[in-house]
Amino acid sequence: MTDPAGAVGRQASSGAWPDLVDVDTDEVSIARVYDYCLDGKDNFAVDRAAAQAMIEVVPETPLLAKANRCFLRAAVRHLVGEAGIRQILDIGSGLPTAGNVHEIAQEAASDVRVVYVDNDPIVLAHGRALLATDTRTAVIQGDLREADAVFDHPETRQLIDTTEPFAVLLGGILMHLEDEEDPEGVAAGIRDRLPAGGYLLVSNTCDTGEPRARELAKAFAENGMGNRCFRTWEEQIRYFDGLELVEPGLVPNNRWRPGPDVPDPDNPAHALHIGGLGRKP
Protein backbone atom coordinates (compact mmCIF):
# COMPACT_ATOMS: atom_id res chain seq x y z
CA MET A 1 0.00 0.00 0.00
CA THR A 2 1.10 3.61 -0.34
CA ASP A 3 2.82 5.06 2.70
CA PRO A 4 1.59 8.65 3.25
CA ALA A 5 4.62 9.38 5.43
CA GLY A 6 7.07 8.41 2.72
CA ALA A 7 8.24 5.09 4.15
CA VAL A 8 9.68 2.29 2.09
CA GLY A 9 7.98 -0.96 3.07
CA ARG A 10 9.76 -4.32 2.96
CA GLN A 11 7.65 -6.98 1.27
CA ALA A 12 6.21 -9.46 3.75
CA SER A 13 6.59 -13.18 3.17
CA SER A 14 3.07 -13.23 1.73
CA GLY A 15 4.28 -11.01 -1.09
CA ALA A 16 2.78 -7.68 0.03
CA TRP A 17 2.83 -5.20 2.88
CA PRO A 18 0.39 -6.45 5.55
CA ASP A 19 -3.00 -4.93 4.82
CA LEU A 20 -5.55 -3.36 7.10
CA VAL A 21 -3.31 -2.80 10.12
CA ASP A 22 -4.12 0.22 12.26
CA VAL A 23 -0.89 2.22 12.10
CA ASP A 24 -0.33 5.78 13.32
CA THR A 25 2.29 7.08 10.89
CA ASP A 26 2.65 10.32 12.89
CA GLU A 27 3.79 8.64 16.11
CA VAL A 28 7.22 7.14 16.72
CA SER A 29 7.29 3.37 17.14
CA ILE A 30 10.11 1.82 19.17
CA ALA A 31 9.96 -1.34 17.06
CA ARG A 32 10.21 0.60 13.81
CA VAL A 33 13.07 2.86 15.02
CA TYR A 34 14.94 -0.29 16.01
CA ASP A 35 14.14 -1.78 12.59
CA TYR A 36 15.66 1.27 10.90
CA CYS A 37 18.84 0.96 13.00
CA LEU A 38 19.08 -2.68 11.88
CA ASP A 39 18.92 -1.58 8.22
CA GLY A 40 15.32 -2.70 7.89
CA LYS A 41 12.64 -1.06 5.76
CA ASP A 42 9.55 -1.50 7.93
CA ASN A 43 9.58 2.07 9.20
CA PHE A 44 8.03 5.44 8.51
CA ALA A 45 9.43 8.94 8.15
CA VAL A 46 8.71 9.76 11.80
CA ASP A 47 10.70 6.70 12.91
CA ARG A 48 13.64 7.50 10.66
CA ALA A 49 13.70 11.08 11.93
CA ALA A 50 13.88 9.84 15.52
CA ALA A 51 16.67 7.42 14.69
CA GLN A 52 18.62 10.07 12.82
CA ALA A 53 18.38 12.43 15.79
CA MET A 54 20.06 9.75 17.91
CA ILE A 55 22.67 9.02 15.25
CA GLU A 56 23.54 12.71 15.08
CA VAL A 57 24.65 12.72 18.73
CA VAL A 58 26.05 9.16 18.79
CA PRO A 59 26.85 7.87 15.29
CA GLU A 60 27.31 4.37 16.71
CA THR A 61 23.60 4.08 17.59
CA PRO A 62 23.01 1.46 14.84
CA LEU A 63 26.06 -0.41 16.12
CA LEU A 64 24.41 -0.66 19.55
CA ALA A 65 21.21 -2.06 18.02
CA LYS A 66 23.13 -4.65 16.02
CA ALA A 67 25.28 -5.65 18.99
CA ASN A 68 22.11 -6.10 21.02
CA ARG A 69 20.86 -8.59 18.41
CA CYS A 70 24.19 -10.42 18.64
CA PHE A 71 23.83 -10.63 22.43
CA LEU A 72 20.27 -11.90 22.05
CA ARG A 73 21.34 -14.61 19.61
CA ALA A 74 24.25 -15.68 21.84
CA ALA A 75 21.95 -15.89 24.87
CA VAL A 76 19.36 -17.93 22.97
CA ARG A 77 22.05 -20.38 21.86
CA HIS A 78 23.07 -20.74 25.50
CA LEU A 79 19.50 -21.18 26.67
CA VAL A 80 18.72 -23.91 24.17
CA GLY A 81 22.09 -25.56 23.72
CA GLU A 82 23.55 -25.47 27.23
CA ALA A 83 20.61 -24.85 29.56
CA GLY A 84 18.15 -27.13 27.76
CA ILE A 85 15.36 -24.56 27.57
CA ARG A 86 12.59 -25.47 25.15
CA GLN A 87 10.14 -22.59 25.78
CA ILE A 88 10.82 -18.90 25.14
CA LEU A 89 8.60 -15.84 25.64
CA ASP A 90 10.05 -12.81 23.83
CA ILE A 91 8.32 -9.65 25.12
CA GLY A 92 8.91 -6.51 23.09
CA SER A 93 10.19 -8.65 20.24
CA GLY A 94 10.16 -5.99 17.53
CA LEU A 95 9.90 -6.57 13.81
CA PRO A 96 11.20 -9.77 12.19
CA THR A 97 14.84 -9.49 11.18
CA ALA A 98 17.76 -11.71 10.26
CA GLY A 99 18.45 -14.30 12.95
CA ASN A 100 15.05 -14.25 14.67
CA VAL A 101 14.79 -15.91 18.08
CA HIS A 102 12.75 -18.87 16.82
CA GLU A 103 15.21 -19.46 13.97
CA ILE A 104 18.24 -19.49 16.26
CA ALA A 105 16.45 -21.60 18.87
CA GLN A 106 14.98 -24.16 16.49
CA GLU A 107 18.28 -24.49 14.66
CA ALA A 108 19.72 -25.75 17.95
CA ALA A 109 16.68 -27.87 18.87
CA SER A 110 13.71 -28.34 16.56
CA ASP A 111 11.20 -28.74 19.39
CA VAL A 112 11.66 -25.25 20.89
CA ARG A 113 8.44 -23.25 21.20
CA VAL A 114 8.51 -19.45 20.97
CA VAL A 115 5.89 -16.77 21.63
CA TYR A 116 6.65 -13.25 20.42
CA VAL A 117 4.88 -10.33 22.10
CA ASP A 118 4.74 -6.74 20.88
CA ASN A 119 2.26 -3.86 20.97
CA ASP A 120 2.93 -2.60 17.43
CA PRO A 121 0.26 -3.78 14.95
CA ILE A 122 2.83 -3.95 12.13
CA VAL A 123 4.88 -6.40 14.20
CA LEU A 124 1.78 -8.54 14.65
CA ALA A 125 0.95 -8.47 10.94
CA HIS A 126 4.46 -9.22 9.72
CA GLY A 127 5.03 -11.89 12.33
CA ARG A 128 1.84 -13.74 11.54
CA ALA A 129 2.62 -13.64 7.83
CA LEU A 130 6.11 -15.00 8.49
CA LEU A 131 4.90 -17.75 10.83
CA ALA A 132 1.67 -18.74 9.13
CA THR A 133 2.70 -22.41 8.86
CA ASP A 134 4.84 -22.68 12.03
CA THR A 135 2.88 -24.44 14.77
CA ARG A 136 5.67 -24.06 17.33
CA THR A 137 5.82 -20.27 17.14
CA ALA A 138 3.21 -17.56 17.68
CA VAL A 139 3.02 -13.76 17.65
CA ILE A 140 0.58 -12.01 19.95
CA GLN A 141 -0.21 -8.37 20.60
CA GLY A 142 0.51 -7.48 24.19
CA ASP A 143 2.12 -5.03 26.57
CA LEU A 144 4.94 -5.62 29.02
CA ARG A 145 3.04 -3.62 31.63
CA GLU A 146 0.10 -6.03 31.40
CA ALA A 147 1.83 -9.30 32.18
CA ASP A 148 -1.37 -11.08 33.21
CA ALA A 149 -2.83 -10.56 29.73
CA VAL A 150 0.38 -11.79 28.12
CA PHE A 151 0.62 -14.97 30.19
CA ASP A 152 -3.11 -15.67 30.04
CA HIS A 153 -3.33 -15.23 26.27
CA PRO A 154 -4.63 -18.44 24.65
CA GLU A 155 -1.60 -18.74 22.35
CA THR A 156 0.80 -18.27 25.25
CA ARG A 157 -1.01 -20.92 27.26
CA GLN A 158 -0.97 -23.25 24.28
CA LEU A 159 2.79 -23.03 23.70
CA ILE A 160 4.27 -22.20 27.11
CA ASP A 161 3.89 -24.63 30.02
CA THR A 162 4.63 -22.37 32.99
CA THR A 163 5.12 -25.34 35.32
CA GLU A 164 8.26 -26.25 33.35
CA PRO A 165 11.39 -24.08 32.92
CA PHE A 166 11.03 -21.36 30.32
CA ALA A 167 12.87 -18.17 29.42
CA VAL A 168 11.54 -14.63 29.18
CA LEU A 169 13.43 -12.20 26.96
CA LEU A 170 13.17 -8.47 27.72
CA GLY A 171 15.57 -7.17 25.12
CA GLY A 172 15.73 -3.38 25.01
CA ILE A 173 12.25 -2.86 26.44
CA LEU A 174 12.45 -2.03 30.18
CA MET A 175 14.49 1.04 29.24
CA HIS A 176 11.40 2.60 27.67
CA LEU A 177 9.38 2.49 30.90
CA GLU A 178 9.20 5.65 32.99
CA ASP A 179 10.01 5.60 36.70
CA GLU A 180 6.32 5.84 37.57
CA GLU A 181 5.71 2.69 35.52
CA ASP A 182 8.01 0.86 37.95
CA PRO A 183 10.36 -1.12 35.71
CA GLU A 184 11.80 -2.90 38.77
CA GLY A 185 8.30 -3.98 39.74
CA VAL A 186 7.57 -5.12 36.19
CA ALA A 187 10.75 -7.20 36.17
CA ALA A 188 9.89 -8.62 39.59
CA GLY A 189 6.45 -9.64 38.33
CA ILE A 190 8.10 -11.57 35.49
CA ARG A 191 10.66 -13.17 37.82
CA ASP A 192 7.89 -14.32 40.15
CA ARG A 193 6.28 -16.24 37.28
CA LEU A 194 9.44 -18.18 36.49
CA PRO A 195 9.65 -21.71 37.88
CA ALA A 196 12.92 -23.07 39.23
CA GLY A 197 15.30 -23.40 36.31
CA GLY A 198 13.63 -20.56 34.39
CA TYR A 199 15.60 -17.67 32.92
CA LEU A 200 15.22 -13.90 32.52
CA LEU A 201 17.15 -11.97 29.87
CA VAL A 202 17.40 -8.19 30.11
CA SER A 203 19.26 -5.68 27.94
CA ASN A 204 19.05 -1.89 27.93
CA THR A 205 20.98 1.26 27.22
CA CYS A 206 23.21 2.24 30.16
CA ASP A 207 24.02 5.52 31.89
CA THR A 208 27.80 5.34 32.03
CA GLY A 209 28.12 8.85 33.42
CA GLU A 210 29.71 9.98 30.16
CA PRO A 211 28.48 13.09 28.30
CA ARG A 212 27.56 11.04 25.23
CA ALA A 213 25.23 8.87 27.30
CA ARG A 214 23.44 11.97 28.50
CA GLU A 215 23.25 13.39 24.97
CA LEU A 216 21.80 10.16 23.60
CA ALA A 217 19.35 9.95 26.51
CA LYS A 218 18.17 13.46 25.65
CA ALA A 219 17.68 12.46 22.01
CA PHE A 220 15.62 9.45 23.11
CA ALA A 221 13.42 11.66 25.29
CA GLU A 222 12.96 14.41 22.70
CA ASN A 223 11.81 11.85 20.12
CA GLY A 224 9.22 10.07 22.19
CA MET A 225 11.28 7.02 23.13
CA GLY A 226 11.14 7.53 26.89
CA ASN A 227 12.55 9.91 29.48
CA ARG A 228 14.55 7.31 31.45
CA CYS A 229 16.08 5.12 28.78
CA PHE A 230 19.53 5.39 30.35
CA ARG A 231 19.64 3.88 33.84
CA THR A 232 22.87 3.01 35.64
CA TRP A 233 24.34 -0.48 35.97
CA GLU A 234 23.48 -0.35 39.68
CA GLU A 235 19.83 0.33 38.87
CA GLN A 236 19.66 -2.39 36.25
CA ILE A 237 21.28 -5.17 38.26
CA ARG A 238 18.15 -5.06 40.44
CA TYR A 239 16.17 -6.58 37.58
CA PHE A 240 17.95 -9.83 38.42
CA ASP A 241 17.26 -9.86 42.18
CA GLY A 242 17.04 -13.45 43.39
CA LEU A 243 18.45 -14.87 40.17
CA GLU A 244 21.84 -16.43 39.49
CA LEU A 245 23.60 -14.43 36.77
CA VAL A 246 25.03 -16.50 33.95
CA GLU A 247 28.68 -15.64 33.29
CA PRO A 248 29.95 -13.09 32.38
CA GLY A 249 27.12 -11.27 34.17
CA LEU A 250 25.57 -7.92 33.29
CA VAL A 251 28.06 -6.50 30.79
CA PRO A 252 28.23 -4.51 27.54
CA ASN A 253 26.60 -6.57 24.82
CA ASN A 254 29.84 -7.02 22.90
CA ARG A 255 31.36 -8.79 25.93
CA TRP A 256 28.59 -11.35 26.53
CA ARG A 257 30.10 -14.52 25.00
CA PRO A 258 30.82 -12.69 21.75
CA GLY A 259 30.91 -14.46 18.43
CA PRO A 260 32.37 -13.36 15.12
CA ASP A 261 29.12 -11.56 14.22
CA VAL A 262 29.62 -8.74 16.76
CA PRO A 263 30.20 -5.54 14.74
CA ASP A 264 33.24 -3.38 15.52
CA PRO A 265 33.82 -5.30 18.79
CA ASP A 266 36.44 -2.92 20.23
CA ASN A 267 34.39 0.26 19.81
CA PRO A 268 34.07 1.98 23.23
CA ALA A 269 30.48 2.94 22.39
CA HIS A 270 29.45 -0.62 23.29
CA ALA A 271 29.54 0.45 26.96
CA LEU A 272 26.29 2.36 26.29
CA HIS A 273 24.25 -0.87 25.99
CA ILE A 274 24.41 -3.75 28.47
CA GLY A 275 22.77 -7.13 28.81
CA GLY A 276 22.60 -10.12 31.10
CA LEU A 277 20.90 -13.45 31.69
CA GLY A 278 19.74 -14.76 35.07
CA ARG A 279 18.56 -18.20 36.20
CA LYS A 280 16.01 -18.81 38.94
CA PRO A 281 17.44 -21.30 41.47
mmCIF file of C-alpha atoms in Angstrom:
data_model
loop_
_atom_site.group_PDB
_atom_site.id
_atom_site.type_symbol
_atom_site.label_atom_id
_atom_site.label_comp_id
_atom_site.label_asym_id
_atom_site.label_seq_id
_atom_site.Cartn_x
_atom_site.Cartn_y
_atom_site.Cartn_z
ATOM 1 C CA MET A 1 0.000 0.000 0.000
ATOM 2 C CA THR A 2 1.098 3.606 -0.336
ATOM 3 C CA ASP A 3 2.824 5.063 2.699
ATOM 4 C CA PRO A 4 1.594 8.650 3.250
ATOM 5 C CA ALA A 5 4.620 9.376 5.427
ATOM 6 C CA GLY A 6 7.067 8.406 2.716
ATOM 7 C CA ALA A 7 8.243 5.089 4.145
ATOM 8 C CA VAL A 8 9.678 2.287 2.092
ATOM 9 C CA GLY A 9 7.978 -0.955 3.072
ATOM 10 C CA ARG A 10 9.756 -4.323 2.960
ATOM 11 C CA GLN A 11 7.648 -6.983 1.267
ATOM 12 C CA ALA A 12 6.214 -9.462 3.754
ATOM 13 C CA SER A 13 6.590 -13.176 3.168
ATOM 14 C CA SER A 14 3.068 -13.234 1.733
ATOM 15 C CA GLY A 15 4.280 -11.006 -1.090
ATOM 16 C CA ALA A 16 2.782 -7.679 0.029
ATOM 17 C CA TRP A 17 2.828 -5.197 2.883
ATOM 18 C CA PRO A 18 0.387 -6.449 5.549
ATOM 19 C CA ASP A 19 -2.997 -4.930 4.822
ATOM 20 C CA LEU A 20 -5.547 -3.358 7.103
ATOM 21 C CA VAL A 21 -3.312 -2.800 10.115
ATOM 22 C CA ASP A 22 -4.118 0.218 12.258
ATOM 23 C CA VAL A 23 -0.888 2.225 12.095
ATOM 24 C CA ASP A 24 -0.328 5.785 13.315
ATOM 25 C CA THR A 25 2.291 7.083 10.894
ATOM 26 C CA ASP A 26 2.649 10.315 12.888
ATOM 27 C CA GLU A 27 3.787 8.643 16.108
ATOM 28 C CA VAL A 28 7.218 7.140 16.721
ATOM 29 C CA SER A 29 7.285 3.373 17.144
ATOM 30 C CA ILE A 30 10.115 1.822 19.169
ATOM 31 C CA ALA A 31 9.961 -1.338 17.060
ATOM 32 C CA ARG A 32 10.212 0.604 13.814
ATOM 33 C CA VAL A 33 13.072 2.857 15.023
ATOM 34 C CA TYR A 34 14.939 -0.290 16.005
ATOM 35 C CA ASP A 35 14.137 -1.777 12.587
ATOM 36 C CA TYR A 36 15.665 1.275 10.905
ATOM 37 C CA CYS A 37 18.840 0.959 12.996
ATOM 38 C CA LEU A 38 19.085 -2.678 11.876
ATOM 39 C CA ASP A 39 18.923 -1.576 8.223
ATOM 40 C CA GLY A 40 15.317 -2.696 7.894
ATOM 41 C CA LYS A 41 12.641 -1.063 5.762
ATOM 42 C CA ASP A 42 9.547 -1.504 7.935
ATOM 43 C CA ASN A 43 9.585 2.067 9.203
ATOM 44 C CA PHE A 44 8.031 5.438 8.512
ATOM 45 C CA ALA A 45 9.431 8.944 8.154
ATOM 46 C CA VAL A 46 8.709 9.757 11.803
ATOM 47 C CA ASP A 47 10.698 6.699 12.910
ATOM 48 C CA ARG A 48 13.635 7.496 10.658
ATOM 49 C CA ALA A 49 13.701 11.080 11.927
ATOM 50 C CA ALA A 50 13.876 9.839 15.525
ATOM 51 C CA ALA A 51 16.667 7.418 14.690
ATOM 52 C CA GLN A 52 18.622 10.075 12.816
ATOM 53 C CA ALA A 53 18.377 12.433 15.789
ATOM 54 C CA MET A 54 20.059 9.753 17.910
ATOM 55 C CA ILE A 55 22.665 9.017 15.251
ATOM 56 C CA GLU A 56 23.540 12.707 15.080
ATOM 57 C CA VAL A 57 24.649 12.722 18.725
ATOM 58 C CA VAL A 58 26.048 9.163 18.788
ATOM 59 C CA PRO A 59 26.849 7.873 15.290
ATOM 60 C CA GLU A 60 27.309 4.369 16.712
ATOM 61 C CA THR A 61 23.596 4.081 17.585
ATOM 62 C CA PRO A 62 23.010 1.457 14.843
ATOM 63 C CA LEU A 63 26.058 -0.409 16.122
ATOM 64 C CA LEU A 64 24.413 -0.660 19.549
ATOM 65 C CA ALA A 65 21.215 -2.056 18.018
ATOM 66 C CA LYS A 66 23.135 -4.645 16.018
ATOM 67 C CA ALA A 67 25.277 -5.653 18.990
ATOM 68 C CA ASN A 68 22.108 -6.102 21.020
ATOM 69 C CA ARG A 69 20.864 -8.587 18.410
ATOM 70 C CA CYS A 70 24.189 -10.422 18.636
ATOM 71 C CA PHE A 71 23.826 -10.634 22.429
ATOM 72 C CA LEU A 72 20.267 -11.901 22.052
ATOM 73 C CA ARG A 73 21.337 -14.615 19.612
ATOM 74 C CA ALA A 74 24.246 -15.679 21.839
ATOM 75 C CA ALA A 75 21.954 -15.887 24.866
ATOM 76 C CA VAL A 76 19.360 -17.927 22.969
ATOM 77 C CA ARG A 77 22.048 -20.377 21.859
ATOM 78 C CA HIS A 78 23.071 -20.744 25.500
ATOM 79 C CA LEU A 79 19.498 -21.183 26.674
ATOM 80 C CA VAL A 80 18.720 -23.911 24.168
ATOM 81 C CA GLY A 81 22.093 -25.562 23.717
ATOM 82 C CA GLU A 82 23.549 -25.473 27.234
ATOM 83 C CA ALA A 83 20.612 -24.848 29.556
ATOM 84 C CA GLY A 84 18.150 -27.131 27.759
ATOM 85 C CA ILE A 85 15.356 -24.563 27.571
ATOM 86 C CA ARG A 86 12.593 -25.469 25.147
ATOM 87 C CA GLN A 87 10.137 -22.586 25.777
ATOM 88 C CA ILE A 88 10.817 -18.897 25.137
ATOM 89 C CA LEU A 89 8.598 -15.837 25.636
ATOM 90 C CA ASP A 90 10.051 -12.811 23.830
ATOM 91 C CA ILE A 91 8.316 -9.651 25.122
ATOM 92 C CA GLY A 92 8.905 -6.507 23.088
ATOM 93 C CA SER A 93 10.191 -8.654 20.243
ATOM 94 C CA GLY A 94 10.156 -5.993 17.532
ATOM 95 C CA LEU A 95 9.902 -6.570 13.806
ATOM 96 C CA PRO A 96 11.200 -9.773 12.191
ATOM 97 C CA THR A 97 14.835 -9.486 11.175
ATOM 98 C CA ALA A 98 17.761 -11.712 10.260
ATOM 99 C CA GLY A 99 18.446 -14.295 12.954
ATOM 100 C CA ASN A 100 15.053 -14.253 14.671
ATOM 101 C CA VAL A 101 14.792 -15.909 18.077
ATOM 102 C CA HIS A 102 12.753 -18.871 16.817
ATOM 103 C CA GLU A 103 15.210 -19.460 13.966
ATOM 104 C CA ILE A 104 18.238 -19.486 16.256
ATOM 105 C CA ALA A 105 16.454 -21.598 18.867
ATOM 106 C CA GLN A 106 14.976 -24.159 16.492
ATOM 107 C CA GLU A 107 18.276 -24.488 14.657
ATOM 108 C CA ALA A 108 19.715 -25.747 17.953
ATOM 109 C CA ALA A 109 16.683 -27.873 18.873
ATOM 110 C CA SER A 110 13.707 -28.335 16.559
ATOM 111 C CA ASP A 111 11.197 -28.739 19.393
ATOM 112 C CA VAL A 112 11.661 -25.253 20.894
ATOM 113 C CA ARG A 113 8.437 -23.249 21.200
ATOM 114 C CA VAL A 114 8.508 -19.450 20.970
ATOM 115 C CA VAL A 115 5.888 -16.770 21.634
ATOM 116 C CA TYR A 116 6.654 -13.252 20.421
ATOM 117 C CA VAL A 117 4.883 -10.332 22.100
ATOM 118 C CA ASP A 118 4.740 -6.738 20.876
ATOM 119 C CA ASN A 119 2.262 -3.858 20.971
ATOM 120 C CA ASP A 120 2.935 -2.597 17.433
ATOM 121 C CA PRO A 121 0.265 -3.782 14.950
ATOM 122 C CA ILE A 122 2.831 -3.949 12.131
ATOM 123 C CA VAL A 123 4.882 -6.402 14.204
ATOM 124 C CA LEU A 124 1.784 -8.539 14.647
ATOM 125 C CA ALA A 125 0.945 -8.472 10.941
ATOM 126 C CA HIS A 126 4.462 -9.219 9.724
ATOM 127 C CA GLY A 127 5.026 -11.892 12.328
ATOM 128 C CA ARG A 128 1.837 -13.736 11.542
ATOM 129 C CA ALA A 129 2.618 -13.644 7.830
ATOM 130 C CA LEU A 130 6.109 -14.999 8.490
ATOM 131 C CA LEU A 131 4.902 -17.748 10.833
ATOM 132 C CA ALA A 132 1.667 -18.740 9.132
ATOM 133 C CA THR A 133 2.699 -22.406 8.865
ATOM 134 C CA ASP A 134 4.844 -22.679 12.029
ATOM 135 C CA THR A 135 2.878 -24.441 14.772
ATOM 136 C CA ARG A 136 5.675 -24.059 17.329
ATOM 137 C CA THR A 137 5.824 -20.266 17.135
ATOM 138 C CA ALA A 138 3.210 -17.560 17.682
ATOM 139 C CA VAL A 139 3.021 -13.764 17.645
ATOM 140 C CA ILE A 140 0.584 -12.006 19.949
ATOM 141 C CA GLN A 141 -0.207 -8.372 20.599
ATOM 142 C CA GLY A 142 0.506 -7.479 24.190
ATOM 143 C CA ASP A 143 2.125 -5.028 26.571
ATOM 144 C CA LEU A 144 4.945 -5.623 29.021
ATOM 145 C CA ARG A 145 3.036 -3.619 31.631
ATOM 146 C CA GLU A 146 0.098 -6.029 31.404
ATOM 147 C CA ALA A 147 1.828 -9.300 32.180
ATOM 148 C CA ASP A 148 -1.374 -11.078 33.210
ATOM 149 C CA ALA A 149 -2.831 -10.557 29.735
ATOM 150 C CA VAL A 150 0.381 -11.794 28.118
ATOM 151 C CA PHE A 151 0.623 -14.969 30.192
ATOM 152 C CA ASP A 152 -3.115 -15.668 30.035
ATOM 153 C CA HIS A 153 -3.327 -15.230 26.269
ATOM 154 C CA PRO A 154 -4.625 -18.442 24.655
ATOM 155 C CA GLU A 155 -1.605 -18.736 22.347
ATOM 156 C CA THR A 156 0.804 -18.269 25.247
ATOM 157 C CA ARG A 157 -1.007 -20.917 27.262
ATOM 158 C CA GLN A 158 -0.973 -23.246 24.283
ATOM 159 C CA LEU A 159 2.787 -23.029 23.700
ATOM 160 C CA ILE A 160 4.268 -22.198 27.113
ATOM 161 C CA ASP A 161 3.889 -24.632 30.025
ATOM 162 C CA THR A 162 4.629 -22.372 32.987
ATOM 163 C CA THR A 163 5.117 -25.343 35.315
ATOM 164 C CA GLU A 164 8.255 -26.249 33.352
ATOM 165 C CA PRO A 165 11.390 -24.082 32.917
ATOM 166 C CA PHE A 166 11.031 -21.360 30.321
ATOM 167 C CA ALA A 167 12.873 -18.171 29.416
ATOM 168 C CA VAL A 168 11.539 -14.631 29.179
ATOM 169 C CA LEU A 169 13.428 -12.204 26.959
ATOM 170 C CA LEU A 170 13.174 -8.472 27.725
ATOM 171 C CA GLY A 171 15.575 -7.175 25.117
ATOM 172 C CA GLY A 172 15.729 -3.379 25.010
ATOM 173 C CA ILE A 173 12.250 -2.858 26.441
ATOM 174 C CA LEU A 174 12.448 -2.032 30.182
ATOM 175 C CA MET A 175 14.493 1.036 29.238
ATOM 176 C CA HIS A 176 11.398 2.596 27.667
ATOM 177 C CA LEU A 177 9.379 2.495 30.897
ATOM 178 C CA GLU A 178 9.203 5.648 32.989
ATOM 179 C CA ASP A 179 10.009 5.603 36.696
ATOM 180 C CA GLU A 180 6.322 5.839 37.567
ATOM 181 C CA GLU A 181 5.710 2.685 35.519
ATOM 182 C CA ASP A 182 8.005 0.860 37.954
ATOM 183 C CA PRO A 183 10.356 -1.124 35.709
ATOM 184 C CA GLU A 184 11.797 -2.900 38.768
ATOM 185 C CA GLY A 185 8.301 -3.981 39.742
ATOM 186 C CA VAL A 186 7.573 -5.117 36.192
ATOM 187 C CA ALA A 187 10.754 -7.197 36.166
ATOM 188 C CA ALA A 188 9.889 -8.623 39.588
ATOM 189 C CA GLY A 189 6.454 -9.639 38.329
ATOM 190 C CA ILE A 190 8.100 -11.566 35.494
ATOM 191 C CA ARG A 191 10.656 -13.170 37.824
ATOM 192 C CA ASP A 192 7.889 -14.320 40.153
ATOM 193 C CA ARG A 193 6.282 -16.243 37.282
ATOM 194 C CA LEU A 194 9.435 -18.179 36.493
ATOM 195 C CA PRO A 195 9.649 -21.714 37.879
ATOM 196 C CA ALA A 196 12.921 -23.075 39.234
ATOM 197 C CA GLY A 197 15.300 -23.397 36.310
ATOM 198 C CA GLY A 198 13.633 -20.559 34.390
ATOM 199 C CA TYR A 199 15.603 -17.672 32.923
ATOM 200 C CA LEU A 200 15.225 -13.903 32.517
ATOM 201 C CA LEU A 201 17.150 -11.973 29.866
ATOM 202 C CA VAL A 202 17.402 -8.187 30.111
ATOM 203 C CA SER A 203 19.258 -5.679 27.944
ATOM 204 C CA ASN A 204 19.052 -1.888 27.929
ATOM 205 C CA THR A 205 20.983 1.264 27.224
ATOM 206 C CA CYS A 206 23.211 2.240 30.155
ATOM 207 C CA ASP A 207 24.024 5.520 31.891
ATOM 208 C CA THR A 208 27.799 5.340 32.027
ATOM 209 C CA GLY A 209 28.121 8.852 33.416
ATOM 210 C CA GLU A 210 29.708 9.984 30.162
ATOM 211 C CA PRO A 211 28.480 13.085 28.301
ATOM 212 C CA ARG A 212 27.556 11.042 25.225
ATOM 213 C CA ALA A 213 25.232 8.871 27.299
ATOM 214 C CA ARG A 214 23.436 11.975 28.502
ATOM 215 C CA GLU A 215 23.249 13.393 24.967
ATOM 216 C CA LEU A 216 21.797 10.165 23.603
ATOM 217 C CA ALA A 217 19.352 9.946 26.511
ATOM 218 C CA LYS A 218 18.167 13.464 25.653
ATOM 219 C CA ALA A 219 17.676 12.457 22.006
ATOM 220 C CA PHE A 220 15.617 9.447 23.114
ATOM 221 C CA ALA A 221 13.422 11.663 25.293
ATOM 222 C CA GLU A 222 12.957 14.411 22.696
ATOM 223 C CA ASN A 223 11.813 11.855 20.125
ATOM 224 C CA GLY A 224 9.215 10.067 22.194
ATOM 225 C CA MET A 225 11.277 7.017 23.133
ATOM 226 C CA GLY A 226 11.142 7.534 26.893
ATOM 227 C CA ASN A 227 12.551 9.914 29.481
ATOM 228 C CA ARG A 228 14.547 7.305 31.446
ATOM 229 C CA CYS A 229 16.080 5.121 28.778
ATOM 230 C CA PHE A 230 19.527 5.394 30.349
ATOM 231 C CA ARG A 231 19.643 3.883 33.837
ATOM 232 C CA THR A 232 22.867 3.005 35.643
ATOM 233 C CA TRP A 233 24.340 -0.479 35.971
ATOM 234 C CA GLU A 234 23.476 -0.351 39.684
ATOM 235 C CA GLU A 235 19.829 0.332 38.867
ATOM 236 C CA GLN A 236 19.656 -2.394 36.255
ATOM 237 C CA ILE A 237 21.275 -5.172 38.259
ATOM 238 C CA ARG A 238 18.152 -5.062 40.442
ATOM 239 C CA TYR A 239 16.166 -6.576 37.578
ATOM 240 C CA PHE A 240 17.950 -9.831 38.422
ATOM 241 C CA ASP A 241 17.255 -9.856 42.179
ATOM 242 C CA GLY A 242 17.036 -13.446 43.393
ATOM 243 C CA LEU A 243 18.452 -14.872 40.170
ATOM 244 C CA GLU A 244 21.844 -16.426 39.488
ATOM 245 C CA LEU A 245 23.597 -14.434 36.774
ATOM 246 C CA VAL A 246 25.032 -16.499 33.951
ATOM 247 C CA GLU A 247 28.678 -15.641 33.294
ATOM 248 C CA PRO A 248 29.954 -13.093 32.385
ATOM 249 C CA GLY A 249 27.118 -11.266 34.169
ATOM 250 C CA LEU A 250 25.570 -7.915 33.287
ATOM 251 C CA VAL A 251 28.055 -6.499 30.794
ATOM 252 C CA PRO A 252 28.226 -4.514 27.545
ATOM 253 C CA ASN A 253 26.599 -6.573 24.815
ATOM 254 C CA ASN A 254 29.841 -7.021 22.899
ATOM 255 C CA ARG A 255 31.358 -8.791 25.929
ATOM 256 C CA TRP A 256 28.591 -11.351 26.526
ATOM 257 C CA ARG A 257 30.100 -14.519 25.000
ATOM 258 C CA PRO A 258 30.818 -12.688 21.754
ATOM 259 C CA GLY A 259 30.905 -14.465 18.433
ATOM 260 C CA PRO A 260 32.366 -13.356 15.117
ATOM 261 C CA ASP A 261 29.118 -11.562 14.224
ATOM 262 C CA VAL A 262 29.625 -8.737 16.757
ATOM 263 C CA PRO A 263 30.204 -5.542 14.737
ATOM 264 C CA ASP A 264 33.241 -3.382 15.517
ATOM 265 C CA PRO A 265 33.818 -5.295 18.787
ATOM 266 C CA ASP A 266 36.437 -2.925 20.229
ATOM 267 C CA ASN A 267 34.395 0.258 19.806
ATOM 268 C CA PRO A 268 34.066 1.977 23.235
ATOM 269 C CA ALA A 269 30.477 2.939 22.389
ATOM 270 C CA HIS A 270 29.447 -0.620 23.294
ATOM 271 C CA ALA A 271 29.545 0.455 26.957
ATOM 272 C CA LEU A 272 26.294 2.356 26.290
ATOM 273 C CA HIS A 273 24.248 -0.874 25.991
ATOM 274 C CA ILE A 274 24.411 -3.746 28.473
ATOM 275 C CA GLY A 275 22.765 -7.133 28.814
ATOM 276 C CA GLY A 276 22.596 -10.124 31.102
ATOM 277 C CA LEU A 277 20.900 -13.450 31.690
ATOM 278 C CA GLY A 278 19.743 -14.761 35.067
ATOM 279 C CA ARG A 279 18.562 -18.201 36.197
ATOM 280 C CA LYS A 280 16.013 -18.812 38.944
ATOM 281 C CA PRO A 281 17.443 -21.296 41.469
#
